[in-house]
Coordinates of C-alpha atoms in Angstrom, one line a residue:
Chain K
M1 CA 39.3 -92.9 33.9
K2 CA 42.1 -93.0 31.4
I3 CA 41.7 -90.3 28.7
C4 CA 43.8 -90.0 25.6
I5 CA 43.8 -86.8 23.6
V6 CA 44.5 -87.2 19.9
G7 CA 46.6 -84.3 18.3
L8 CA 48.4 -81.8 20.9
G9 CA 47.8 -78.5 19.0
V10 CA 46.8 -75.7 20.9
V11 CA 43.0 -77.1 21.5
G12 CA 44.3 -80.5 22.2
G13 CA 47.1 -79.3 24.7
S14 CA 44.7 -77.0 26.2
Y15 CA 42.3 -79.9 26.9
A16 CA 45.5 -81.9 28.2
M17 CA 46.1 -78.8 30.4
A18 CA 42.7 -78.4 31.5
L19 CA 41.8 -82.3 32.4
T20 CA 45.0 -82.5 34.5
E21 CA 44.6 -79.1 36.8
A22 CA 40.7 -80.9 37.1
G23 CA 42.4 -83.6 38.7
Y24 CA 42.4 -86.4 36.3
E25 CA 45.5 -88.2 36.7
D26 CA 45.3 -90.7 33.6
V27 CA 45.7 -88.0 30.5
F28 CA 47.5 -89.9 27.8
A29 CA 48.3 -88.0 24.0
I30 CA 49.2 -89.2 20.7
D31 CA 50.6 -87.1 18.2
K32 CA 52.9 -87.5 15.2
D33 CA 55.2 -85.1 16.7
K34 CA 57.9 -86.1 19.4
N35 CA 59.1 -82.6 20.3
T36 CA 55.3 -81.9 21.2
L37 CA 55.0 -85.1 23.0
D38 CA 58.2 -84.2 25.1
I39 CA 57.0 -80.7 25.9
A40 CA 53.7 -81.9 27.2
E41 CA 55.5 -84.7 29.5
E42 CA 58.2 -81.9 30.7
K43 CA 55.0 -79.4 31.6
K44 CA 53.3 -82.5 33.2
I45 CA 49.9 -81.7 31.3
I46 CA 50.1 -85.8 30.2
K47 CA 51.0 -88.9 31.8
K48 CA 52.6 -90.2 28.4
G49 CA 52.9 -89.3 24.8
Y50 CA 52.9 -92.1 22.2
R51 CA 53.8 -91.5 18.6
N52 CA 51.8 -95.0 17.8
A53 CA 48.2 -95.1 18.8
E54 CA 48.0 -98.5 18.9
E55 CA 50.2 -98.5 22.4
I56 CA 47.7 -96.8 23.9
V57 CA 44.0 -96.6 22.6
A58 CA 43.0 -100.2 23.4
E59 CA 43.4 -98.9 27.6
C60 CA 41.2 -95.6 27.2
D61 CA 38.0 -94.9 28.3
L62 CA 37.9 -91.6 26.7
I63 CA 39.4 -90.1 23.8
I64 CA 39.4 -86.5 22.9
M65 CA 39.9 -86.2 19.1
S66 CA 41.5 -82.8 18.2
I67 CA 42.5 -83.3 14.6
Y68 CA 41.5 -81.8 11.2
P69 CA 38.0 -82.8 10.5
D70 CA 39.5 -84.8 7.9
S71 CA 41.7 -87.0 9.5
I72 CA 39.3 -88.1 12.0
V73 CA 37.5 -90.5 9.5
N74 CA 40.8 -91.9 8.7
F75 CA 42.1 -92.1 12.5
L76 CA 38.9 -94.3 13.5
K77 CA 39.4 -96.5 10.4
E78 CA 42.8 -97.1 11.3
N79 CA 42.0 -97.7 15.3
N80 CA 39.0 -99.3 14.6
G81 CA 40.0 -103.0 15.9
N82 CA 42.0 -101.2 18.8
F83 CA 39.3 -99.2 20.6
K84 CA 38.2 -100.8 24.5
S85 CA 34.9 -101.7 24.2
G86 CA 32.8 -99.6 25.9
A87 CA 34.6 -96.5 25.0
I88 CA 33.4 -92.8 24.5
I89 CA 35.1 -90.8 21.9
T90 CA 34.4 -86.9 21.1
D91 CA 36.1 -84.3 19.0
A92 CA 36.6 -80.9 19.2
T93 CA 35.9 -80.0 15.1
G94 CA 34.1 -77.1 14.1
V95 CA 32.0 -78.6 11.4
K96 CA 29.7 -81.5 12.0
G97 CA 27.7 -82.3 9.1
V98 CA 30.2 -83.8 7.0
I99 CA 31.6 -86.0 9.4
V100 CA 28.7 -87.2 11.2
S101 CA 27.7 -89.5 8.6
K102 CA 31.2 -90.8 7.6
V103 CA 32.1 -91.3 11.5
E104 CA 28.8 -93.3 12.0
E105 CA 29.2 -95.5 9.0
V106 CA 32.6 -97.2 10.0
L107 CA 32.2 -96.8 14.1
R108 CA 32.3 -100.0 15.9
E109 CA 28.9 -100.7 17.6
D110 CA 30.4 -101.0 20.9
I111 CA 31.9 -97.8 20.7
Q112 CA 30.1 -93.9 21.3
F113 CA 31.1 -91.1 19.6
V114 CA 30.0 -87.8 21.7
F115 CA 30.1 -85.3 18.6
G116 CA 31.4 -81.8 20.6
H117 CA 32.6 -78.1 19.6
P118 CA 34.1 -76.3 22.4
M119 CA 33.2 -72.7 21.2
A120 CA 37.1 -71.5 22.5
G121 CA 40.6 -71.5 21.1
R122 CA 43.4 -69.3 19.9
E123 CA 44.6 -67.9 16.6
K124 CA 47.9 -69.4 17.2
K125 CA 49.1 -72.8 16.3
G126 CA 50.5 -75.5 18.7
I127 CA 51.1 -77.1 21.8
N128 CA 53.1 -73.8 23.0
Y129 CA 49.8 -71.8 23.0
A130 CA 47.8 -73.9 24.9
N131 CA 46.0 -72.8 27.8
S132 CA 43.7 -74.4 29.9
K133 CA 41.7 -71.0 30.7
V134 CA 40.8 -70.8 27.3
F135 CA 37.2 -72.8 28.3
T136 CA 36.5 -70.7 31.3
G137 CA 33.1 -69.4 31.0
A138 CA 33.3 -70.9 27.2
N139 CA 30.3 -72.5 25.5
Y140 CA 30.2 -75.9 24.7
I141 CA 28.2 -77.4 21.9
I142 CA 27.4 -80.9 21.8
T143 CA 25.2 -82.6 18.6
P144 CA 23.8 -85.8 19.5
T145 CA 22.4 -88.2 16.8
A146 CA 19.9 -91.1 16.9
R147 CA 22.7 -93.2 17.7
T148 CA 24.3 -91.3 20.9
S149 CA 23.5 -92.7 24.2
E150 CA 22.4 -90.5 27.1
S151 CA 25.4 -91.7 29.5
A152 CA 27.8 -91.0 26.8
I153 CA 26.8 -87.8 26.3
K154 CA 26.4 -87.1 30.3
V155 CA 30.0 -87.8 30.4
V156 CA 31.3 -85.3 28.1
E157 CA 29.2 -83.2 29.2
D158 CA 30.2 -83.5 32.8
I159 CA 34.0 -83.2 31.7
A160 CA 33.0 -79.9 29.9
F161 CA 31.6 -78.3 33.1
Q162 CA 34.9 -79.9 35.0
I163 CA 37.0 -77.9 32.6
G164 CA 35.4 -74.9 33.0
F165 CA 32.6 -74.4 30.5
K166 CA 30.1 -72.2 31.3
R167 CA 26.9 -73.6 29.1
V168 CA 26.5 -76.9 27.4
T169 CA 23.8 -76.7 24.4
K170 CA 22.5 -79.5 22.4
V171 CA 21.5 -79.2 18.7
T172 CA 21.5 -81.3 15.7
P173 CA 24.6 -81.7 13.6
E174 CA 22.8 -79.8 10.6
E175 CA 21.7 -77.1 13.1
H176 CA 25.2 -76.9 14.8
D177 CA 26.7 -76.1 11.3
E178 CA 24.1 -73.4 10.4
L179 CA 24.8 -71.6 13.7
I180 CA 28.4 -71.7 13.4
S181 CA 28.8 -70.2 9.8
F182 CA 27.6 -67.0 11.5
T183 CA 29.1 -67.2 15.1
S184 CA 32.5 -68.4 14.2
Q185 CA 33.2 -68.8 10.6
L186 CA 31.7 -65.3 9.2
P187 CA 34.0 -63.4 11.4
H188 CA 36.8 -65.3 10.3
I189 CA 36.0 -64.4 6.7
I190 CA 35.1 -60.9 7.9
A191 CA 38.8 -60.4 10.1
V192 CA 40.7 -61.9 7.0
A193 CA 38.8 -59.5 4.3
L194 CA 39.2 -56.2 6.8
I195 CA 43.3 -56.7 7.2
N196 CA 43.5 -57.6 3.5
S197 CA 41.6 -54.8 2.3
D198 CA 44.3 -52.2 3.7
N199 CA 45.7 -50.5 0.9
E200 CA 49.2 -50.4 3.0
K201 CA 49.6 -46.5 2.0
Y202 CA 50.4 -45.9 5.6
D203 CA 51.9 -47.5 8.4
T204 CA 48.6 -48.8 9.8
G205 CA 50.0 -50.2 13.8
R206 CA 50.6 -46.3 14.4
F207 CA 46.8 -45.6 14.0
I208 CA 44.9 -48.2 15.0
G209 CA 42.6 -48.7 18.6
D210 CA 41.3 -51.6 20.1
S211 CA 38.5 -52.0 17.9
Y212 CA 41.0 -52.6 15.0
R213 CA 42.9 -55.2 17.0
E214 CA 40.0 -56.8 17.9
L215 CA 38.8 -57.4 14.3
T216 CA 41.7 -58.4 12.9
R217 CA 43.1 -61.0 15.6
I218 CA 41.6 -64.1 13.9
S219 CA 42.7 -62.9 10.5
N220 CA 46.1 -64.6 11.9
I221 CA 44.6 -67.9 10.9
N222 CA 45.3 -71.3 10.4
G223 CA 44.7 -71.6 6.8
E224 CA 44.8 -75.2 6.4
L225 CA 42.5 -76.1 9.2
W226 CA 39.9 -73.2 8.2
T227 CA 40.0 -73.7 4.4
E228 CA 38.8 -77.4 5.6
L229 CA 36.2 -76.0 7.8
F230 CA 34.9 -73.6 5.3
L231 CA 34.3 -75.9 2.5
N232 CA 32.7 -78.7 4.6
N233 CA 30.2 -76.2 5.3
K234 CA 29.8 -74.0 2.2
G235 CA 26.5 -73.5 1.9
N236 CA 25.7 -72.1 5.2
L237 CA 28.3 -69.8 4.8
L238 CA 27.9 -68.6 1.5
K239 CA 24.3 -67.8 2.6
R240 CA 25.6 -66.0 6.1
I241 CA 28.2 -63.8 3.9
E242 CA 25.4 -62.7 1.6
E243 CA 23.2 -61.5 4.7
F244 CA 25.9 -59.8 6.0
E245 CA 26.9 -58.2 2.8
N246 CA 23.2 -56.8 2.5
Q247 CA 23.2 -55.3 6.0
I248 CA 26.4 -53.3 4.8
D249 CA 24.9 -52.2 2.0
I250 CA 21.8 -50.8 4.2
I251 CA 24.1 -49.1 6.1
K252 CA 26.4 -47.6 2.9
E253 CA 22.6 -46.5 1.3
N254 CA 22.4 -44.6 4.4
L255 CA 25.6 -42.9 4.2
I256 CA 25.1 -42.0 0.9
S257 CA 21.6 -40.5 1.0
E258 CA 22.7 -39.1 4.9
N259 CA 19.8 -40.7 6.3
T260 CA 20.3 -39.7 10.0
D261 CA 17.1 -41.5 11.1
N262 CA 17.7 -44.7 9.7
L263 CA 21.3 -44.7 10.7
L264 CA 20.2 -43.9 14.3
E265 CA 17.7 -46.9 13.9
I266 CA 20.2 -49.3 13.0
F267 CA 22.9 -48.5 15.7
K268 CA 20.0 -48.8 18.1
K269 CA 19.4 -52.1 17.0
S270 CA 22.8 -53.1 17.2
S271 CA 23.4 -51.6 20.6
Q272 CA 20.4 -53.6 21.9
R273 CA 21.4 -56.8 20.6
R274 CA 25.1 -56.7 21.7
E275 CA 23.5 -55.3 25.4
N276 CA 21.4 -58.6 25.4
L277 CA 23.8 -61.1 23.7
E278 CA 25.0 -62.9 26.9
Chain Z
M1 CA 49.5 -26.1 34.9
K2 CA 45.6 -25.6 35.2
I3 CA 43.9 -27.9 32.7
C4 CA 40.3 -28.2 32.1
I5 CA 38.3 -30.7 30.2
V6 CA 35.5 -29.9 28.4
G7 CA 33.0 -32.7 28.1
L8 CA 32.8 -35.5 31.1
G9 CA 31.9 -38.5 29.0
V10 CA 33.7 -41.7 28.9
V11 CA 36.4 -40.0 27.2
G12 CA 36.7 -36.9 28.9
G13 CA 36.5 -38.9 32.1
S14 CA 39.3 -40.9 31.6
Y15 CA 41.3 -38.1 30.8
A16 CA 40.3 -36.4 34.1
M17 CA 41.2 -39.8 35.7
A18 CA 44.6 -40.0 34.3
L19 CA 45.9 -36.9 34.4
T20 CA 45.2 -36.6 38.2
E21 CA 47.0 -40.3 38.5
A22 CA 49.7 -38.4 36.7
G23 CA 50.1 -35.9 39.0
Y24 CA 48.3 -33.1 37.8
E25 CA 46.6 -31.1 40.6
D26 CA 44.8 -28.7 39.0
V27 CA 42.2 -30.6 36.6
F28 CA 38.6 -28.6 36.2
A29 CA 35.7 -29.8 34.0
I30 CA 32.9 -28.3 32.2
D31 CA 29.9 -30.4 31.8
K32 CA 26.2 -29.6 31.4
D33 CA 25.1 -32.6 33.8
K34 CA 25.3 -31.8 37.4
N35 CA 25.1 -35.3 38.9
T36 CA 28.3 -36.1 36.2
L37 CA 30.4 -33.2 37.9
D38 CA 29.2 -34.8 41.4
I39 CA 30.7 -38.1 40.7
A40 CA 33.9 -36.6 39.4
E41 CA 34.7 -34.9 42.5
E42 CA 33.2 -37.3 44.7
K43 CA 36.0 -39.5 42.7
K44 CA 38.7 -37.0 43.0
I45 CA 39.4 -37.1 39.5
I46 CA 38.8 -33.3 39.1
K47 CA 39.5 -30.4 41.5
K48 CA 36.0 -28.9 40.7
G49 CA 33.6 -28.8 37.8
Y50 CA 31.0 -26.1 36.5
R51 CA 28.5 -26.1 34.4
N52 CA 29.0 -22.8 33.5
A53 CA 32.0 -22.3 31.2
E54 CA 32.5 -18.8 32.0
E55 CA 33.5 -19.3 35.6
I56 CA 36.6 -21.5 34.8
V57 CA 37.7 -20.9 31.1
A58 CA 39.9 -17.9 31.5
E59 CA 42.2 -19.7 34.1
C60 CA 43.0 -22.5 32.0
D61 CA 46.2 -23.1 30.3
L62 CA 45.2 -26.5 28.6
I63 CA 41.5 -27.1 27.5
I64 CA 41.1 -30.7 26.4
M65 CA 37.5 -31.0 24.5
S66 CA 35.9 -33.9 24.7
I67 CA 32.8 -33.0 22.9
Y68 CA 30.9 -34.2 19.8
P69 CA 32.6 -32.6 16.5
D70 CA 29.7 -30.4 15.9
S71 CA 29.9 -28.6 19.5
I72 CA 33.6 -27.9 19.4
V73 CA 33.0 -24.8 16.9
N74 CA 30.0 -23.7 19.0
F75 CA 31.9 -23.8 22.0
L76 CA 34.8 -21.8 20.6
K77 CA 32.5 -19.2 19.9
E78 CA 30.6 -19.0 22.9
N79 CA 33.8 -18.5 25.2
N80 CA 36.2 -16.8 22.4
G81 CA 36.3 -13.5 24.8
N82 CA 37.0 -15.7 27.7
F83 CA 40.1 -18.2 26.9
K84 CA 43.3 -17.1 28.5
S85 CA 45.7 -15.2 26.1
G86 CA 48.5 -18.5 25.3
A87 CA 46.2 -20.8 26.4
I88 CA 46.3 -24.3 24.3
I89 CA 43.2 -26.5 23.2
T90 CA 42.9 -29.8 22.0
D91 CA 40.2 -32.2 21.3
A92 CA 39.6 -35.8 21.3
T93 CA 37.6 -36.0 18.1
G94 CA 37.7 -38.7 15.7
V95 CA 37.4 -36.7 12.4
K96 CA 39.4 -33.8 11.5
G97 CA 38.8 -32.3 8.3
V98 CA 35.3 -30.8 8.8
I99 CA 36.2 -29.1 12.0
V100 CA 40.0 -28.0 11.5
S101 CA 38.9 -25.2 9.2
K102 CA 36.1 -24.1 11.1
V103 CA 37.7 -24.0 14.2
E104 CA 40.6 -21.9 12.7
E105 CA 38.5 -19.6 11.0
V106 CA 37.1 -18.4 14.3
L107 CA 40.3 -19.0 16.9
R108 CA 41.6 -16.1 18.4
E109 CA 44.7 -15.6 17.0
D110 CA 46.7 -15.5 20.3
I111 CA 45.4 -19.0 21.4
Q112 CA 46.8 -22.3 20.1
F113 CA 44.7 -25.5 18.9
V114 CA 46.7 -29.0 19.0
F115 CA 43.9 -31.4 17.1
G116 CA 44.4 -34.7 18.8
H117 CA 42.9 -38.1 18.4
P118 CA 43.6 -40.6 21.2
M119 CA 43.1 -44.1 19.9
A120 CA 41.4 -45.2 22.5
G121 CA 37.9 -45.2 24.1
R122 CA 35.2 -47.6 25.2
E123 CA 31.8 -48.5 23.5
K124 CA 30.0 -47.3 27.1
K125 CA 29.1 -43.8 27.4
G126 CA 29.2 -41.5 30.7
I127 CA 31.5 -40.8 33.4
N128 CA 31.0 -44.4 35.1
Y129 CA 33.0 -46.3 32.4
A130 CA 35.9 -43.9 32.7
N131 CA 39.0 -45.6 33.0
S132 CA 42.2 -43.9 32.9
K133 CA 43.9 -47.2 31.9
V134 CA 42.5 -47.1 28.3
F135 CA 45.1 -44.8 27.3
T136 CA 48.1 -47.5 28.5
G137 CA 49.5 -48.4 25.5
A138 CA 47.6 -46.7 22.9
N139 CA 48.1 -44.7 19.7
Y140 CA 47.7 -40.8 20.0
I141 CA 47.6 -39.2 16.6
I142 CA 48.1 -35.1 16.5
T143 CA 47.3 -33.3 12.9
P144 CA 49.3 -30.5 12.9
T145 CA 48.1 -27.3 10.4
A146 CA 50.1 -24.4 9.0
R147 CA 48.8 -22.2 12.2
T148 CA 50.0 -25.1 14.9
S149 CA 53.2 -23.9 16.8
E150 CA 56.0 -26.8 18.0
S151 CA 55.7 -25.5 21.3
A152 CA 52.2 -26.2 21.6
I153 CA 52.5 -29.7 20.2
K154 CA 55.1 -30.2 22.2
V155 CA 52.9 -29.6 25.5
V156 CA 50.0 -32.2 23.7
E157 CA 52.4 -34.9 23.3
D158 CA 54.4 -34.5 26.4
I159 CA 51.0 -35.1 28.2
A160 CA 49.8 -37.6 26.4
F161 CA 53.0 -39.8 27.2
Q162 CA 52.4 -38.8 31.1
I163 CA 49.1 -40.4 30.7
G164 CA 50.3 -43.6 29.1
F165 CA 50.2 -43.2 25.3
K166 CA 52.7 -45.0 23.5
R167 CA 53.3 -43.7 20.2
V168 CA 52.4 -40.5 19.2
T169 CA 52.2 -39.5 15.3
K170 CA 51.8 -37.0 13.2
V171 CA 49.7 -36.7 10.0
T172 CA 47.7 -34.0 7.8
P173 CA 43.7 -33.5 8.9
E174 CA 43.4 -35.0 5.6
E175 CA 45.4 -38.2 6.0
H176 CA 44.0 -38.9 9.6
D177 CA 40.5 -38.7 8.1
E178 CA 41.7 -41.3 5.4
L179 CA 43.5 -43.4 7.9
I180 CA 40.8 -43.3 10.4
S181 CA 37.8 -44.2 7.9
F182 CA 40.0 -47.5 7.8
T183 CA 41.0 -48.4 11.0
S184 CA 38.5 -47.1 13.0
Q185 CA 35.1 -46.3 11.3
L186 CA 35.1 -49.1 8.9
P187 CA 35.7 -51.5 12.1
H188 CA 32.3 -50.1 13.5
I189 CA 30.5 -50.5 10.3
I190 CA 31.3 -54.3 10.1
A191 CA 30.4 -55.0 13.6
V192 CA 27.1 -53.1 13.5
A193 CA 26.4 -54.9 10.0
L194 CA 27.5 -58.4 11.4
I195 CA 25.3 -58.5 14.2
N196 CA 22.1 -57.0 12.6
S197 CA 22.5 -60.0 10.1
D198 CA 21.8 -62.4 12.9
N199 CA 18.7 -63.7 11.8
E200 CA 17.6 -64.6 15.4
K201 CA 16.7 -68.3 14.5
Y202 CA 18.7 -69.2 17.7
D203 CA 19.7 -68.0 20.9
T204 CA 23.1 -66.9 19.5
G205 CA 24.9 -66.5 22.7
R206 CA 25.2 -70.0 23.9
F207 CA 26.8 -70.6 20.3
I208 CA 29.6 -68.0 20.4
G209 CA 33.3 -67.8 20.9
D210 CA 35.7 -65.1 21.8
S211 CA 35.8 -63.8 17.6
Y212 CA 32.1 -63.4 17.6
R213 CA 32.1 -61.5 20.9
E214 CA 35.4 -59.3 19.8
L215 CA 33.9 -58.5 16.5
T216 CA 30.6 -57.4 17.9
R217 CA 32.0 -55.2 21.1
I218 CA 31.6 -52.3 19.2
S219 CA 28.4 -52.8 17.6
N220 CA 27.0 -51.5 20.9
I221 CA 27.8 -48.1 19.7
N222 CA 27.0 -44.2 20.8
G223 CA 25.0 -43.7 17.4
E224 CA 24.6 -40.1 17.6
L225 CA 28.5 -40.0 17.8
W226 CA 29.1 -41.9 15.2
T227 CA 26.6 -41.0 12.9
E228 CA 28.4 -37.6 13.3
L229 CA 31.7 -38.7 12.5
F230 CA 30.6 -41.2 9.7
L231 CA 29.0 -38.5 7.9
N232 CA 31.5 -36.0 8.5
N233 CA 33.9 -38.3 6.7
K234 CA 31.9 -39.9 4.3
G235 CA 33.7 -39.9 1.4
N236 CA 36.8 -41.9 2.5
L237 CA 34.6 -44.2 4.4
L238 CA 32.5 -45.4 1.4
K239 CA 35.7 -45.9 -0.6
R240 CA 36.9 -48.2 2.4
I241 CA 33.6 -50.0 2.9
E242 CA 33.8 -50.8 -1.3
E243 CA 37.6 -52.0 -0.6
F244 CA 36.5 -54.0 2.2
E245 CA 33.3 -55.5 0.3
N246 CA 35.8 -56.3 -2.6
Q247 CA 37.8 -58.8 -0.6
I248 CA 34.8 -60.3 1.0
D249 CA 33.7 -61.1 -2.8
I250 CA 37.1 -62.4 -3.5
I251 CA 37.0 -64.6 -0.7
K252 CA 33.2 -65.5 -1.6
E253 CA 34.5 -66.3 -5.2
N254 CA 37.1 -68.2 -4.1
L255 CA 34.8 -70.5 -2.0
I256 CA 32.4 -71.0 -4.4
S257 CA 34.8 -72.5 -7.1
E258 CA 36.3 -74.3 -3.9
N259 CA 40.0 -73.0 -4.9
T260 CA 42.1 -73.9 -2.5
D261 CA 45.2 -72.6 -3.4
N262 CA 44.0 -69.3 -3.5
L263 CA 42.1 -69.4 -0.2
L264 CA 45.4 -70.6 1.5
E265 CA 47.0 -67.4 -0.2
I266 CA 44.7 -65.3 1.3
F267 CA 44.8 -66.7 4.7
K268 CA 48.6 -66.4 5.0
K269 CA 48.4 -62.8 3.6
S270 CA 46.2 -61.9 6.5
S271 CA 48.2 -63.8 8.8
Q272 CA 51.5 -62.3 8.2
R273 CA 49.9 -59.0 7.9
R274 CA 48.4 -59.5 11.3
E275 CA 51.6 -60.7 13.0
N276 CA 53.6 -57.7 11.5
L277 CA 50.8 -55.3 12.4
E278 CA 52.4 -54.1 15.7

């Protein structure tokens, strides 16, 4: 199977690495940055890199798009005439609702697009931070539509397991976006707000433990990408922010009134939920 | 040097383990739970355990109190007649303001109390989760008062470095509590509010990545301990919660108005702060 990865950033690069390690020998990549392709070739995580999609796209059985959501539709339009008949395309995009209809509007009838979301990544950008191990034990989400064939889903699902994912779950694109606004987008908003609320009166780094480190790791954020993701899922996200703020307010009120019983109940609930999470 | 640890929970147990590994041969422990002491003796992380403080306290040069803040003063009162003259006592408590004056009020004149805060711990309770490695590379805070001698501080500081801490920083008890409300207490409130804001419509565990895992790890919280810590630092904590909520609101408003420039600026600020954190 010839596989082509479009966009060799930290996620695309990790895909290349994981697929090569899983035994795939024909892993190619398209990226606009020559240096990135050179690095990937040197590391032998791709067979060959291309800056011009036309040179490789027609040969590929599977195309993994690891580019910004707004770029996916453009790539499809530009390459619609080039895809191999029967090819399967998948993506790694963190929002689905807005892209699904746009993609299916332009997609050629003999091509399958399986919308996928690997729940793994790194806060850093670029091929140099790529690491095949990020997928190990992680969750993978597929959002089939009426147009997605079972066989195409199977191909993408099998590869997910081969490169280390632990669970593959199928939900609708709408459910995905609702879920992800909570499990992924809200944590990023929180991390950013936490570190930005530092009044910087002290040298904070001298007074932190693992909890602060963990809660702020993702405050080092790819702003361009996440702004797109947030704005493309604005309704869900705003609702989730408000639900979170409600919980903060409940704790705040019980601190003010020093209602120990309520506080203990709140902490018991959070502890039980965390124990049962996975 | 004879060292006695009061309270062999996850932090006290980690101290015992780290001190033993660092070469201290006379490490003793006081705990009300016989089973805990048996485990520690079997693991050879203490020389001997005692349920009755009187049996050992008089021999100890250094006493490390790893019990709840409200219990420290009681322990001092009960054992005030027993301490060895010249002994040094230290603690591992997460709030200082409220205990410092109470401790110094009852403390015998020939005893030194060096208030310490290891910025390391685990969300789990009990000796079975003790791990000497939690201190490796961590921050340690000492809050000297007018009554604390330089030589006693030096003893506690040296031991901190010996068991793996990377940095020891001295601030006043008031500064400590102000700092800690932000770097430690606020993250715990956030983690609890995050997981409790889950509407549980879906099987959340299938749709999470490392960011959600990290942001909720400490939502599994020792409620009794943290309720004490929060209420003993209520003023600082409430202020920090409000500053955090302000930052959340700023992001929310910019999402509503789709002000991309502002959002990018916010994410740039958070990224730079995280890069510069340590």
